[in-house]
Amino acid sequence: MADSNFIDYVKIHCRSGKGGAGSRHFYRAKYVPKGGPDGGDGGRGGHIILRGNKQMWTLLPLKYNRHVFAGNGQSGSGGRSFGKDGNDVTIDVPCGTVVFDAETGEFLCEVNDDGEEVKLLRGGRGGLGNWHFKSATNRTPRYAQPGEPAIEKTIILELKLLADVGLVGFPNAGKSTLLSSLSAARPKIADYPFTTMEPQLGIVSYRDNRSFVMADIPGIIEGASEGRGLGLRFLRHIERNAVLLFMVPADAEDITREYEILLSELEQFNPQLMDKQRVLAVSKSDMLDDELMAEIEPSLPQDIPHVFISAVTGMGLTELKDILWAAVTDERNQIATPSITHRPLDGHHRVREEDEFIFDKAPDMPADDEPEDEDFPEDWDESWDMDFPYDEDEDTVD
């Protein structure tokens, strides 16, 4: 996966901008000996925003941009001059991107639509200048609010492909061959296991110029939930699929047993996958005659539709597309986005090389962004509350 352009899992470090401090400036002019307070407010810190982009299909740009920092707000100044707001940073991500907290694995948000924007980290609010605190009993407030601190977080971005039908099966079950037969996709096909190392999408044409999207993921084996083979890393791509197409080759020792193993691995990954519509396709059926198919059919699971197919000869493909189209268009299978439960990340679902990535933290903001001494209290403390002005009796500014 290191040499591939398809990146579906990346870990980055984000930091929003901190708010600028309010000014405690007093108006000074000739013939105006007591001009009064006129310190302006500090600017807002920049936000970190995620935006969906339908032109993107991979998280590759973020793999080489591990640190995302928004701009800091500038301090206020005299004449009620407000500080400049910090620059927001907008991160373009493919549609279907899910965000998790890298420390806890907790689900944070997701971006599904083109142009959709999600505010990931909020910039700190700017502090109020001293002119806000003047009153009839306090003509010379010598204090102003500091800006709110920045929010810093390490996050994990996961891409979950948007498709109608997801292919599930053991290695060499014929998934890639079926996708190449039904669509214009050209996945790698060979006679050894795990030829598919990354998910593939294909558009399957149907009658009356209709179509649906099919997703092929790398094969899984028994024990994949414990990290065997390629593990369950790529199963995230079928969490959004309306229909799951299980593929078991006709030369398998026990077709029903292999189907149950696949079903068990999916349940360990995300129990919500058990609620999806399932279809069973017995691949490589061109090696079977009518008598063998009639003998095998009673032993197949009777609770789901099944069909004998051969991607090489085209056997049963029309019937398979009819079954899939009926399942995809069934209103009971139209899963709304809010109903998808994204399981928290755990040790089996993480990518080791990403989690072991060492972040080289960037230095703090440059010195020229710091407020001037004349506008900033010497006893400034970030713990000061932004919501309440200081107590007049506790003013310690000289």
Coordinates of C-alpha atoms in Angstrom, one line a residue:
M1 CA 0.0 0.0 0.0
A2 CA 3.0 2.3 0.4
D3 CA 3.5 2.6 -3.3
S4 CA -0.2 3.0 -4.2
N5 CA -2.0 6.2 -4.8
F6 CA -5.1 4.9 -3.1
I7 CA -4.8 6.0 0.6
D8 CA -7.9 5.4 2.7
Y9 CA -6.4 5.8 6.2
V10 CA -4.3 8.7 7.4
K11 CA -3.3 10.2 10.7
I12 CA -2.7 14.0 10.9
H13 CA -2.2 16.6 13.6
C14 CA -4.5 19.7 13.6
R15 CA -4.4 22.9 15.6
S16 CA -6.9 25.8 15.4
G17 CA -5.8 29.4 15.8
K18 CA -5.8 31.1 19.2
G19 CA -7.7 34.3 19.8
G20 CA -5.9 37.6 19.9
A21 CA -5.8 39.5 23.2
G22 CA -7.9 42.6 23.8
S23 CA -6.1 45.9 24.1
R24 CA -6.0 48.0 27.4
H25 CA -5.1 51.2 25.5
F26 CA -6.2 54.7 26.5
Y27 CA -6.8 57.6 24.2
R28 CA -4.0 60.1 24.2
A29 CA -4.2 63.4 22.2
K30 CA -3.3 67.0 22.6
Y31 CA -5.8 69.0 24.7
V32 CA -7.6 65.7 25.6
P33 CA -6.0 64.8 28.9
K34 CA -8.6 62.2 29.8
G35 CA -9.5 60.5 26.6
G36 CA -10.6 57.3 28.3
P37 CA -10.2 53.7 27.3
D38 CA -10.3 52.8 23.6
G39 CA -8.7 49.4 23.5
G40 CA -10.1 47.2 20.6
D41 CA -11.0 43.5 20.7
G42 CA -8.6 40.7 19.6
G43 CA -9.3 38.8 16.4
R44 CA -10.7 35.3 16.3
G45 CA -8.4 32.4 15.7
G46 CA -8.7 30.4 12.5
H47 CA -11.0 27.3 12.2
I48 CA -10.0 23.9 10.8
I49 CA -12.8 23.0 8.3
L50 CA -13.3 19.8 6.4
R51 CA -15.0 20.1 2.9
G52 CA -16.2 17.3 0.7
N53 CA -14.8 17.2 -2.8
K54 CA -16.3 14.8 -5.3
Q55 CA -13.2 15.1 -7.6
M56 CA -11.1 13.4 -4.9
W57 CA -10.9 9.7 -4.6
T58 CA -8.0 9.2 -2.1
L59 CA -6.5 10.8 1.0
L60 CA -3.1 10.9 -0.6
P61 CA -2.6 14.7 -0.3
L62 CA -2.9 14.5 3.4
K63 CA -0.3 11.7 3.7
Y64 CA 2.3 14.3 2.8
N65 CA 0.8 17.1 4.8
R66 CA 0.7 15.7 8.3
H67 CA 0.4 19.0 10.2
V68 CA -2.5 21.4 9.6
F69 CA -2.4 24.7 11.6
A70 CA -4.8 27.6 11.3
G71 CA -3.7 31.2 11.8
N72 CA -3.8 33.0 15.1
G73 CA -5.9 36.1 15.7
Q74 CA -4.1 39.4 16.1
S75 CA -4.3 41.5 19.2
G76 CA -6.5 44.6 19.4
S77 CA -5.1 48.1 19.4
G78 CA -6.0 51.7 20.3
G79 CA -8.8 53.6 18.7
R80 CA -11.1 50.6 19.1
S81 CA -9.2 48.9 16.3
F82 CA -10.1 45.2 16.2
G83 CA -7.4 42.6 15.6
K84 CA -7.4 40.7 12.3
D85 CA -9.0 37.2 12.4
G86 CA -6.8 34.2 11.9
N87 CA -6.9 32.5 8.6
D88 CA -9.2 29.5 8.4
V89 CA -7.7 26.2 6.9
T90 CA -10.1 24.2 4.7
I91 CA -9.1 20.5 4.1
D92 CA -10.6 19.0 1.0
V93 CA -11.4 15.3 1.5
P94 CA -13.2 12.7 -0.6
C95 CA -16.9 12.2 -0.1
G96 CA -17.4 9.4 2.5
T97 CA -14.6 10.4 4.8
V98 CA -15.0 9.6 8.5
V99 CA -13.0 11.3 11.3
F100 CA -11.9 9.7 14.5
D101 CA -10.0 10.9 17.6
A102 CA -6.6 9.3 17.4
E103 CA -6.2 9.0 21.1
T104 CA -9.5 7.5 22.1
G105 CA -10.8 6.1 18.8
E106 CA -14.1 8.0 19.2
F107 CA -16.1 8.9 16.2
L108 CA -16.1 12.7 15.6
C109 CA -17.8 13.5 12.3
E110 CA -18.1 12.5 8.6
V111 CA -18.3 14.3 5.3
N112 CA -20.6 12.7 2.7
D113 CA -21.7 15.3 0.2
D114 CA -19.8 17.4 -2.3
G115 CA -19.3 20.9 -0.9
E116 CA -20.4 19.9 2.6
E117 CA -18.4 21.7 5.3
V118 CA -17.8 20.5 8.8
K119 CA -16.0 22.6 11.4
L120 CA -13.6 20.2 12.9
L121 CA -11.8 22.5 15.4
R122 CA -13.1 25.9 16.4
G123 CA -10.7 28.8 16.6
G124 CA -10.3 30.7 19.9
R125 CA -12.4 33.8 20.5
G126 CA -10.6 37.1 20.7
G127 CA -10.5 38.9 24.0
L128 CA -12.5 42.1 24.7
G129 CA -10.7 45.4 24.9
N130 CA -10.9 47.6 27.9
W131 CA -13.4 50.0 26.4
H132 CA -16.1 47.3 27.0
F133 CA -15.5 47.5 30.8
K134 CA -15.8 51.3 31.3
S135 CA -18.7 52.4 33.4
A136 CA -19.8 55.4 35.5
T137 CA -18.0 54.0 38.5
N138 CA -15.0 52.7 36.6
R139 CA -13.7 55.3 34.2
T140 CA -10.2 53.8 33.7
P141 CA -10.4 50.0 33.4
R142 CA -6.8 48.9 33.1
Y143 CA -7.5 45.4 32.1
A144 CA -8.6 43.5 29.0
Q145 CA -9.4 39.9 28.2
P146 CA -6.9 37.5 26.8
G147 CA -7.7 35.4 23.7
E148 CA -9.0 31.9 24.0
P149 CA -6.3 29.2 23.5
A150 CA -6.0 27.1 20.4
I151 CA -7.5 23.5 20.2
E152 CA -5.0 20.9 19.3
K153 CA -6.0 17.4 18.3
T154 CA -4.6 14.4 16.5
I155 CA -7.2 12.8 14.3
I156 CA -7.6 9.8 12.0
L157 CA -9.3 10.1 8.6
E158 CA -10.9 7.0 7.1
L159 CA -12.3 6.8 3.6
K160 CA -15.3 4.6 3.2
L161 CA -16.2 4.2 -0.5
L162 CA -19.8 5.0 -1.5
A163 CA -21.2 2.1 -3.5
D164 CA -24.5 0.2 -3.8
V165 CA -23.2 -3.4 -3.8
G166 CA -20.2 -4.7 -1.9
L167 CA -18.4 -7.9 -2.8
V168 CA -17.4 -10.2 0.1
G169 CA -15.5 -13.4 -0.2
F170 CA -12.3 -15.4 0.4
P171 CA -9.3 -14.8 -1.8
N172 CA -9.6 -16.2 -5.3
A173 CA -13.4 -16.4 -5.1
G174 CA -13.7 -14.7 -8.4
K175 CA -14.7 -11.2 -7.1
S176 CA -12.3 -9.3 -9.4
T177 CA -13.3 -11.4 -12.4
L178 CA -17.0 -10.7 -11.8
L179 CA -16.3 -6.9 -11.5
S180 CA -14.4 -6.9 -14.7
S181 CA -17.2 -8.8 -16.5
L182 CA -20.0 -6.6 -15.3
S183 CA -18.3 -3.2 -15.6
A184 CA -15.4 -1.4 -17.3
A185 CA -13.2 -1.7 -14.2
R186 CA -9.9 -3.6 -14.8
P187 CA -8.8 -5.0 -11.5
K188 CA -5.7 -7.2 -11.2
I189 CA -6.6 -10.9 -11.8
A190 CA -4.2 -13.7 -11.1
D191 CA -4.2 -17.3 -9.9
Y192 CA -2.8 -16.6 -6.4
P193 CA -4.4 -15.2 -3.3
F194 CA -4.7 -11.5 -2.4
T195 CA -4.2 -10.2 -5.9
T196 CA -6.5 -7.4 -5.0
M197 CA -4.6 -5.1 -2.6
E198 CA -6.9 -2.1 -2.6
P199 CA -10.7 -1.6 -3.2
Q200 CA -12.0 -1.2 -6.7
L201 CA -15.1 0.4 -7.9
G202 CA -17.1 -0.4 -11.1
I203 CA -20.3 0.9 -12.6
V204 CA -22.6 -2.0 -13.6
S205 CA -25.0 -1.2 -16.5
Y206 CA -28.5 -2.4 -16.3
R207 CA -31.6 -2.2 -18.5
D208 CA -33.1 1.2 -19.7
N209 CA -29.8 3.0 -19.2
R210 CA -29.9 2.4 -15.4
S211 CA -26.8 1.5 -13.4
F212 CA -25.5 0.8 -9.9
V213 CA -22.0 0.9 -8.3
M214 CA -20.2 -2.2 -7.2
A215 CA -17.2 -2.3 -4.9
D216 CA -14.6 -5.0 -4.7
I217 CA -12.5 -5.3 -1.6
P218 CA -9.5 -7.6 -0.8
G219 CA -10.4 -11.0 0.3
I220 CA -10.8 -11.9 3.9
I221 CA -10.0 -15.2 5.6
E222 CA -11.0 -16.9 8.8
G223 CA -9.4 -15.1 11.7
A224 CA -9.2 -11.8 9.8
S225 CA -10.7 -10.0 12.9
E226 CA -7.6 -11.1 14.8
G227 CA -5.3 -9.6 12.1
R228 CA -4.8 -12.6 9.8
G229 CA -4.2 -12.0 6.1
L230 CA -5.0 -8.4 5.3
G231 CA -7.3 -8.3 8.4
L232 CA -10.5 -6.3 8.4
R233 CA -9.0 -3.1 7.4
F234 CA -10.9 -2.9 4.1
L235 CA -14.3 -3.9 5.4
R236 CA -14.9 -0.2 6.2
H237 CA -15.7 0.3 2.5
I238 CA -18.8 -1.9 2.6
E239 CA -20.3 -0.2 5.7
R240 CA -22.2 2.2 3.4
N241 CA -23.3 -0.4 0.8
A242 CA -27.0 -1.2 0.6
V243 CA -26.5 -4.8 -0.5
L244 CA -23.7 -7.3 0.3
L245 CA -22.9 -9.9 -2.4
F246 CA -21.2 -13.0 -0.9
M247 CA -19.2 -15.0 -3.3
V248 CA -18.2 -18.6 -2.7
P249 CA -16.5 -20.7 -5.4
A250 CA -18.3 -23.9 -6.6
D251 CA -15.2 -26.0 -5.8
A252 CA -15.3 -25.1 -2.1
E253 CA -15.5 -28.1 0.3
D254 CA -18.5 -26.6 2.1
I255 CA -20.2 -23.6 0.5
T256 CA -22.5 -23.0 3.5
R257 CA -19.6 -23.2 5.9
E258 CA -17.5 -20.6 4.1
Y259 CA -20.5 -18.3 3.9
E260 CA -21.0 -18.6 7.7
I261 CA -17.3 -17.8 8.3
L262 CA -17.6 -14.7 6.2
L263 CA -20.7 -13.7 8.0
S264 CA -19.0 -14.2 11.4
E265 CA -16.1 -12.0 10.4
L266 CA -18.4 -9.2 9.3
E267 CA -20.3 -9.4 12.6
Q268 CA -17.1 -9.1 14.6
F269 CA -16.1 -6.0 12.6
N270 CA -19.5 -4.2 12.8
P271 CA -22.7 -5.9 14.0
Q272 CA -24.7 -3.4 12.0
L273 CA -23.6 -5.2 8.8
M274 CA -26.0 -8.0 9.8
D275 CA -28.9 -5.8 9.0
K276 CA -28.0 -5.4 5.3
Q277 CA -29.6 -7.3 2.5
R278 CA -27.4 -10.3 1.5
V279 CA -27.1 -12.2 -1.8
L280 CA -25.1 -15.4 -2.3
A281 CA -23.4 -16.1 -5.6
V282 CA -21.8 -19.5 -6.3
S283 CA -18.9 -18.5 -8.6
K284 CA -17.0 -20.7 -11.1
S285 CA -20.2 -22.7 -11.7
D286 CA -19.1 -23.5 -15.3
M287 CA -17.4 -26.5 -13.9
L288 CA -20.7 -27.9 -12.6
D289 CA -23.4 -29.7 -14.6
D290 CA -27.1 -29.5 -14.0
E291 CA -27.1 -32.6 -11.7
L292 CA -24.4 -31.2 -9.5
M293 CA -26.1 -27.9 -9.2
A294 CA -29.4 -29.6 -8.3
E295 CA -27.5 -31.6 -5.7
I296 CA -25.8 -28.6 -4.1
E297 CA -28.8 -26.2 -4.1
P298 CA -30.6 -27.8 -1.1
S299 CA -27.5 -27.4 1.1
L300 CA -27.3 -23.6 0.4
P301 CA -28.7 -21.1 2.9
Q302 CA -32.4 -20.7 2.2
D303 CA -32.9 -17.4 4.0
I304 CA -31.1 -15.4 1.3
P305 CA -31.3 -15.3 -2.6
H306 CA -28.7 -17.4 -4.3
V307 CA -27.6 -17.9 -7.9
F308 CA -25.0 -20.0 -9.7
I309 CA -22.8 -17.8 -11.9
S310 CA -19.7 -17.9 -14.1
A311 CA -17.9 -14.7 -14.9
V312 CA -16.0 -16.4 -17.7
T313 CA -18.9 -17.8 -19.7
G314 CA -21.5 -15.3 -18.6
M315 CA -23.6 -17.9 -16.9
G316 CA -26.2 -16.5 -14.5
L317 CA -25.0 -12.9 -14.8
T318 CA -28.3 -11.5 -16.1
E319 CA -30.2 -13.2 -13.3
L320 CA -27.6 -11.9 -10.8
K321 CA -28.1 -8.3 -12.0
D322 CA -31.8 -8.6 -11.7
I323 CA -31.5 -9.8 -8.1
L324 CA -29.1 -7.1 -7.2
W325 CA -31.1 -4.3 -8.9
A326 CA -34.3 -5.4 -7.0
A327 CA -32.3 -5.4 -3.7
V328 CA -30.7 -2.0 -4.4
T329 CA -34.0 -0.3 -5.3
D330 CA -35.9 -1.9 -2.4
E331 CA -36.9 0.9 0.0
R332 CA -36.1 -1.3 3.0
N333 CA -32.4 -1.3 1.9
Q334 CA -32.1 2.5 1.5
I335 CA -29.9 3.2 4.5
A336 CA -29.9 6.8 5.5
T337 CA -26.5 8.3 6.4
P338 CA -27.4 9.2 10.0
S339 CA -28.4 5.6 10.7
I340 CA -24.9 4.3 10.0
T341 CA -23.1 3.5 13.2
H342 CA -19.4 4.0 12.9
R343 CA -17.7 1.6 15.4
P344 CA -14.9 3.2 17.4
L345 CA -11.4 2.3 16.2
D346 CA -9.6 -0.4 18.1
G347 CA -6.4 -2.3 17.7
H348 CA -7.8 -4.6 15.0
H349 CA -9.1 -1.7 12.9
R350 CA -6.1 0.6 13.0
V351 CA -3.2 0.7 10.6
R352 CA 0.1 0.1 12.4
E353 CA 2.4 2.2 10.2
E354 CA 0.1 5.2 10.7
D355 CA -0.4 4.8 14.4
E356 CA 3.4 4.5 14.9
F357 CA 4.0 7.7 12.9
I358 CA 5.9 10.2 15.0
F359 CA 4.7 13.8 14.7
D360 CA 7.3 16.5 14.7
K361 CA 5.4 19.3 16.4
A362 CA 5.7 22.6 14.8
P363 CA 7.0 25.5 16.9
D364 CA 4.7 28.1 18.4
M365 CA 3.5 31.1 16.5
P366 CA 6.1 33.6 15.5
A367 CA 7.0 36.5 17.8
D368 CA 5.5 39.1 15.6
D369 CA 2.1 37.7 16.3
E370 CA 2.5 38.4 20.1
P371 CA 0.7 41.5 21.4
E372 CA 2.7 44.5 22.3
D373 CA 3.6 45.1 25.9
E374 CA 1.6 48.3 26.1
D375 CA -1.6 46.5 25.1
F376 CA -1.1 43.3 27.1
P377 CA -1.2 42.8 30.8
E378 CA 2.1 41.6 32.3
D379 CA 0.3 39.2 34.6
W380 CA -1.6 37.6 31.7
D381 CA -2.9 34.1 32.3
E382 CA -4.6 31.8 29.8
S383 CA -6.8 30.5 32.6
W384 CA -8.7 33.7 32.8
D385 CA -12.3 33.2 32.1
M386 CA -13.5 34.6 28.7
D387 CA -17.1 34.9 29.8
F388 CA -16.7 37.2 32.8
P389 CA -14.8 40.5 33.1
Y390 CA -12.2 40.8 35.8
D391 CA -13.2 42.0 39.3
E392 CA -12.3 45.6 39.8
D393 CA -11.1 44.9 43.2
E394 CA -8.6 42.4 41.9
D395 CA -6.9 44.6 39.3
T396 CA -3.2 44.0 39.7
V397 CA -2.0 45.9 36.6
D398 CA 0.5 48.6 37.6

